[in-house]
PDB file of C-alpha atoms in Angstrom:
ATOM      1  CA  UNK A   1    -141.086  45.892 -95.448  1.00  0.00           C
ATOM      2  CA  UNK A   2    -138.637  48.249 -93.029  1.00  0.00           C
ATOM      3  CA  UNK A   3    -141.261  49.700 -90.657  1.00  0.00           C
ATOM      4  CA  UNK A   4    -141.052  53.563 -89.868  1.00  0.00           C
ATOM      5  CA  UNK A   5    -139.391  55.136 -87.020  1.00  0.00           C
ATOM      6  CA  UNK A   6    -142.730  56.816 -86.203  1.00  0.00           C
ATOM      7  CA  UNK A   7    -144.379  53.591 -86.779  1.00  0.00           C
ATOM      8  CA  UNK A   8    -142.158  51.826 -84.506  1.00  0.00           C
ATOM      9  CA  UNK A   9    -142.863  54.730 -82.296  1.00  0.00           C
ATOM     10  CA  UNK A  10    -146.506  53.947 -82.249  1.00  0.00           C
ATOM     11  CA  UNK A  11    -146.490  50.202 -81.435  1.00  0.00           C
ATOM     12  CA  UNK A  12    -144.316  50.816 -78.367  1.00  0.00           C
ATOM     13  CA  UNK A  13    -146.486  53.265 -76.880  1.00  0.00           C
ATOM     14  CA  UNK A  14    -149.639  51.227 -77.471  1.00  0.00           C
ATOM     15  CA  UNK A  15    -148.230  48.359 -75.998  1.00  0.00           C
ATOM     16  CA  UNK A  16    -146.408  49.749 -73.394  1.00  0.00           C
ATOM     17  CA  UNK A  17    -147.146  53.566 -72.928  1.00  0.00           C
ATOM     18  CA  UNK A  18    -151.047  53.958 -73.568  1.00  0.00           C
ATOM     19  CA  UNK A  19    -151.795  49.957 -72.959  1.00  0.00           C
ATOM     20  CA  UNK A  20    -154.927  50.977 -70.124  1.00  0.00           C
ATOM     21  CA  UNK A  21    -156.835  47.332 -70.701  1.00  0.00           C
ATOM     22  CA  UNK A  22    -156.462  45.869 -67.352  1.00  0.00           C
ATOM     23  CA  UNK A  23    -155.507  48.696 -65.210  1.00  0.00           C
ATOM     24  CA  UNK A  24    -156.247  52.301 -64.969  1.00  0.00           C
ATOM     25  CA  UNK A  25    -154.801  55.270 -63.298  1.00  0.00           C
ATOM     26  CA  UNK A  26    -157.686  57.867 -62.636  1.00  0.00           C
ATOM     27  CA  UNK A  27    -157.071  59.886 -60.236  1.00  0.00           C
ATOM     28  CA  UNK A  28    -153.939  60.310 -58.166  1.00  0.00           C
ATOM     29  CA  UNK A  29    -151.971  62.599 -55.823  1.00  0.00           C
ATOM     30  CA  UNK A  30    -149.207  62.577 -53.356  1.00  0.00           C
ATOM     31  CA  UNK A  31    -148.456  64.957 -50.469  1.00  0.00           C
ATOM     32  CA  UNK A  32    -144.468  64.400 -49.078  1.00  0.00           C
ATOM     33  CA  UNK A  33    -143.979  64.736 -44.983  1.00  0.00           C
ATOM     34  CA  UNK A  34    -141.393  64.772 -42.607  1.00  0.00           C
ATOM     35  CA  UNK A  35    -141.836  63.329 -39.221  1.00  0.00           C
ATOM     36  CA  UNK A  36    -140.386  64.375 -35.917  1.00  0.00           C
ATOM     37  CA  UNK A  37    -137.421  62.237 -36.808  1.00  0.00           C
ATOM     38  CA  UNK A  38    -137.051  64.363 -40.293  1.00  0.00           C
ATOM     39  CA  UNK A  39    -137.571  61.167 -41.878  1.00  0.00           C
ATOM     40  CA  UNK A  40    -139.730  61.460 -45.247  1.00  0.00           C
ATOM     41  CA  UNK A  41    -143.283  59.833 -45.714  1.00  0.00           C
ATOM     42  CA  UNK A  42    -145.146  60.131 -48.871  1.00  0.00           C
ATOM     43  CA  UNK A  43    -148.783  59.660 -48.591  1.00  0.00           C
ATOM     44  CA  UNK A  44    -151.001  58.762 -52.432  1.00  0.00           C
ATOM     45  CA  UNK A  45    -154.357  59.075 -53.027  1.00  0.00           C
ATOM     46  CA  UNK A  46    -156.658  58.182 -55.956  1.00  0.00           C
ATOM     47  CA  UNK A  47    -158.738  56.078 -57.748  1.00  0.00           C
ATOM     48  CA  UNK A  48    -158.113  53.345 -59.996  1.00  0.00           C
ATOM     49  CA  UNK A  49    -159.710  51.435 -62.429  1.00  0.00           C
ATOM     50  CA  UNK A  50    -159.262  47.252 -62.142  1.00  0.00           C
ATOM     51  CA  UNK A  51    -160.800  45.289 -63.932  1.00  0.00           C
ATOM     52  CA  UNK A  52    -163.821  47.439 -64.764  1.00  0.00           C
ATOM     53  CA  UNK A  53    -163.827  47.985 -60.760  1.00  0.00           C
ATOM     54  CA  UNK A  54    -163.015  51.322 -59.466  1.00  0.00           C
ATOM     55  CA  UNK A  55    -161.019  51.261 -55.966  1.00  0.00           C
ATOM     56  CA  UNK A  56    -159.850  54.141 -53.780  1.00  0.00           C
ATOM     57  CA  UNK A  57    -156.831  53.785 -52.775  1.00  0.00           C
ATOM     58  CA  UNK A  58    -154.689  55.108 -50.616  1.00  0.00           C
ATOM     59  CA  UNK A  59    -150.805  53.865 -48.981  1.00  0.00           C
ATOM     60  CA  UNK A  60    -147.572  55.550 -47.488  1.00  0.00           C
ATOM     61  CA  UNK A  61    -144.617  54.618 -48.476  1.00  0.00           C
ATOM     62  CA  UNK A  62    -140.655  56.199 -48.532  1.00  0.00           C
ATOM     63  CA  UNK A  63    -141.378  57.623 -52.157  1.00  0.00           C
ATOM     64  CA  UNK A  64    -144.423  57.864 -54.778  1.00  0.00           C
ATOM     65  CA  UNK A  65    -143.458  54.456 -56.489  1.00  0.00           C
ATOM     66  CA  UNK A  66    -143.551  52.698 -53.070  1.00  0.00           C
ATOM     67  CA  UNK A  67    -147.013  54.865 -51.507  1.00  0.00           C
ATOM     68  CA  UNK A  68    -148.405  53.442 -55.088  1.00  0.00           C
ATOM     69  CA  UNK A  69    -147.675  49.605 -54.309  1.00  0.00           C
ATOM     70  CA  UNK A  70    -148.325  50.090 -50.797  1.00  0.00           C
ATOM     71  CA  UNK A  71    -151.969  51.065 -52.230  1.00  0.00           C
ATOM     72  CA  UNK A  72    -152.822  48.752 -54.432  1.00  0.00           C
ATOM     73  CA  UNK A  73    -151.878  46.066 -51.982  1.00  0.00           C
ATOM     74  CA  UNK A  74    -155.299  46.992 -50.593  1.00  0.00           C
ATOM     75  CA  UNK A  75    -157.350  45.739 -53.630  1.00  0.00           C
ATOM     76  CA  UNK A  76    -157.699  43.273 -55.761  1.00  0.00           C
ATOM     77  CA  UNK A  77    -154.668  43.993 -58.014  1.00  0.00           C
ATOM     78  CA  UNK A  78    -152.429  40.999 -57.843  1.00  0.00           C
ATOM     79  CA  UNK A  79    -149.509  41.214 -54.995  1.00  0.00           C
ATOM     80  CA  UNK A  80    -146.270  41.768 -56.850  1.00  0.00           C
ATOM     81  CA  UNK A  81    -142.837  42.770 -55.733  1.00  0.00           C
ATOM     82  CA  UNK A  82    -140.615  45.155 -57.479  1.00  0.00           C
ATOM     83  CA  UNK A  83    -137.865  43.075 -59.047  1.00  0.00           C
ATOM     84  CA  UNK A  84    -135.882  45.487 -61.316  1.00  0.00           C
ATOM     85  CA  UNK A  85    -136.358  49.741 -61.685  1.00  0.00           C
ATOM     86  CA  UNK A  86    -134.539  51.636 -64.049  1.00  0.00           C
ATOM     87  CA  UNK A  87    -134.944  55.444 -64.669  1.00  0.00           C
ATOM     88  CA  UNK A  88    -133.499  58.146 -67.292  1.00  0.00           C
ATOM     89  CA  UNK A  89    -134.202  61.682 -68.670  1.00  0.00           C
ATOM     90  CA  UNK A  90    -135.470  61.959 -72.146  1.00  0.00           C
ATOM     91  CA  UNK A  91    -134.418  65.578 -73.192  1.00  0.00           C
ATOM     92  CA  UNK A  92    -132.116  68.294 -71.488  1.00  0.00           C
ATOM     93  CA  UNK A  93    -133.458  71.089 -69.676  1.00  0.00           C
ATOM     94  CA  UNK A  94    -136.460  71.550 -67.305  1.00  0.00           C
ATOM     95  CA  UNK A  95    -138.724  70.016 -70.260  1.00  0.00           C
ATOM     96  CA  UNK A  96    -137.521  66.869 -69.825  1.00  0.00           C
ATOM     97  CA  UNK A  97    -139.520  63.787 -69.120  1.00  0.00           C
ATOM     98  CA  UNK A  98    -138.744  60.609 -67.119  1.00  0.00           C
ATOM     99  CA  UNK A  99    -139.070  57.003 -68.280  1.00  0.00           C
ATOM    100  CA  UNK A 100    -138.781  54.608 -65.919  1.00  0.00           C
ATOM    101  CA  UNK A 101    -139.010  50.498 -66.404  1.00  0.00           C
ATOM    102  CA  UNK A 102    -139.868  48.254 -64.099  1.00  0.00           C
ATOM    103  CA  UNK A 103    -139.489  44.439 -63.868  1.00  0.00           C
ATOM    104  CA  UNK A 104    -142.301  43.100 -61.367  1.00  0.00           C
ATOM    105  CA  UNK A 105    -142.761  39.653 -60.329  1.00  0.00           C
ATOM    106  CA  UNK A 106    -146.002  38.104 -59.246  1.00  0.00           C
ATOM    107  CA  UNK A 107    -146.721  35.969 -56.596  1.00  0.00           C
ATOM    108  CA  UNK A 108    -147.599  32.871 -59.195  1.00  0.00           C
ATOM    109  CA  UNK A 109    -143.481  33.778 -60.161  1.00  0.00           C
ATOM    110  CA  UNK A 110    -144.290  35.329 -63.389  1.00  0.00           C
ATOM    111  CA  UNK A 111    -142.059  38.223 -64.074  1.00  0.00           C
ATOM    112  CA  UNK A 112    -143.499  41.178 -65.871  1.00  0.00           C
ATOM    113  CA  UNK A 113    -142.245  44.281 -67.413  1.00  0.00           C
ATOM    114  CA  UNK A 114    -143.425  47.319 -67.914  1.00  0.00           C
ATOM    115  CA  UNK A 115    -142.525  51.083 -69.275  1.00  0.00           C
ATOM    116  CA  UNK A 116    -143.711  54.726 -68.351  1.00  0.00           C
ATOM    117  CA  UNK A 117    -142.902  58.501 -69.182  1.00  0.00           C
ATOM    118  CA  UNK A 118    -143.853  61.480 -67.933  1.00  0.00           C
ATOM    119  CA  UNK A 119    -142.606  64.937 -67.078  1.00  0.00           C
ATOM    120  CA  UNK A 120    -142.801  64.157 -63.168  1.00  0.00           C
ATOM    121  CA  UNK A 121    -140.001  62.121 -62.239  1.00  0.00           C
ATOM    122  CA  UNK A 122    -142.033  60.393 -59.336  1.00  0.00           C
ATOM    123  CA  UNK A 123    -144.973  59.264 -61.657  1.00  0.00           C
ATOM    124  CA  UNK A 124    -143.068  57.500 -64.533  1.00  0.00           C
ATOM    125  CA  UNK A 125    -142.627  54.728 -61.902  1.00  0.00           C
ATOM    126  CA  UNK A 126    -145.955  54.589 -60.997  1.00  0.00           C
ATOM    127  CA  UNK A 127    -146.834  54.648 -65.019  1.00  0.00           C
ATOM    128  CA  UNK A 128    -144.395  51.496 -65.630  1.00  0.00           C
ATOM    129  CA  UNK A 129    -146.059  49.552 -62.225  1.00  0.00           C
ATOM    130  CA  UNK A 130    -149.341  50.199 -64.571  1.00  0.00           C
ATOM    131  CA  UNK A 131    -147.631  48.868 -67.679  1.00  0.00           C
ATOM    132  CA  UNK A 132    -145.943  46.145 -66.175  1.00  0.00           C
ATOM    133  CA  UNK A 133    -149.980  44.896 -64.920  1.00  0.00           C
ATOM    134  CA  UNK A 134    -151.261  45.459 -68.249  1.00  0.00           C
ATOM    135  CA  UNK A 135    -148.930  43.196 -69.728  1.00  0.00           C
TER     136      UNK A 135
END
């Protein structure tokens, strides 16, 4: 049978949106800075579920997307390099959301990707790093 649009909705959010088996976001915030150079920093903090193993983390980086890698580089998370990013609005207006997809590839060469959406520009990246590890 011809699936649904909401039912084609569904299965791409549980595999890519709401997939949480591997890795978990559960806790995270950034503060932006400008040095004495005016050049930016952002700083992330959190905590994140690997595994079953919770990690603080914490990295700097030139946005949130790269603080985020910059963190997990100091657990057990798999390295990984950001091979492809791609961002859009979903919406008009100040109600619109982000999704952002990102291609990673790991050290072993596999190439992964992954998909996220939310209504902070800087965190769909972060939300398709976590789908792209899930995967």
């Amino acid at each position: 049978r011809e699936l649904q649009p909401e039912e084609i909705l569904k299965l791409f959010e549980e595999k890519w949106l709401f997939n949480r088996k591997i890795l978990e976001v559960l806790d995270l915030s950034s503060s932006q800075m400008e040095n004495k150079d005016k050049e930016e920093t952002v700083a992330v903090r959190g905590v994140i579920r690997y595994m079953e193993n919770q990690f603080i983390i914490g990295g700097n980086g030139n946005g949130p997307l790269d603080s985020f890698v910059a963190a997990l580089r100091e657990t057990s998370v798999p390295a990984f390099n950001i091979t492809a990013f791609h961002e859009h609005s979903v919406g008009q207006g100040s109600d619109t959301h982000a999704i952002a997809y990102v291609q990673i590839t790991k050290e072993d060469g596999s190439i992964k990707w992954g998909v996220g959406k939310s209504s902070n520009v800087g965190r769909a990246g972060v939300a398709a790093v976590v789908s792209a590890l899930n995967q």
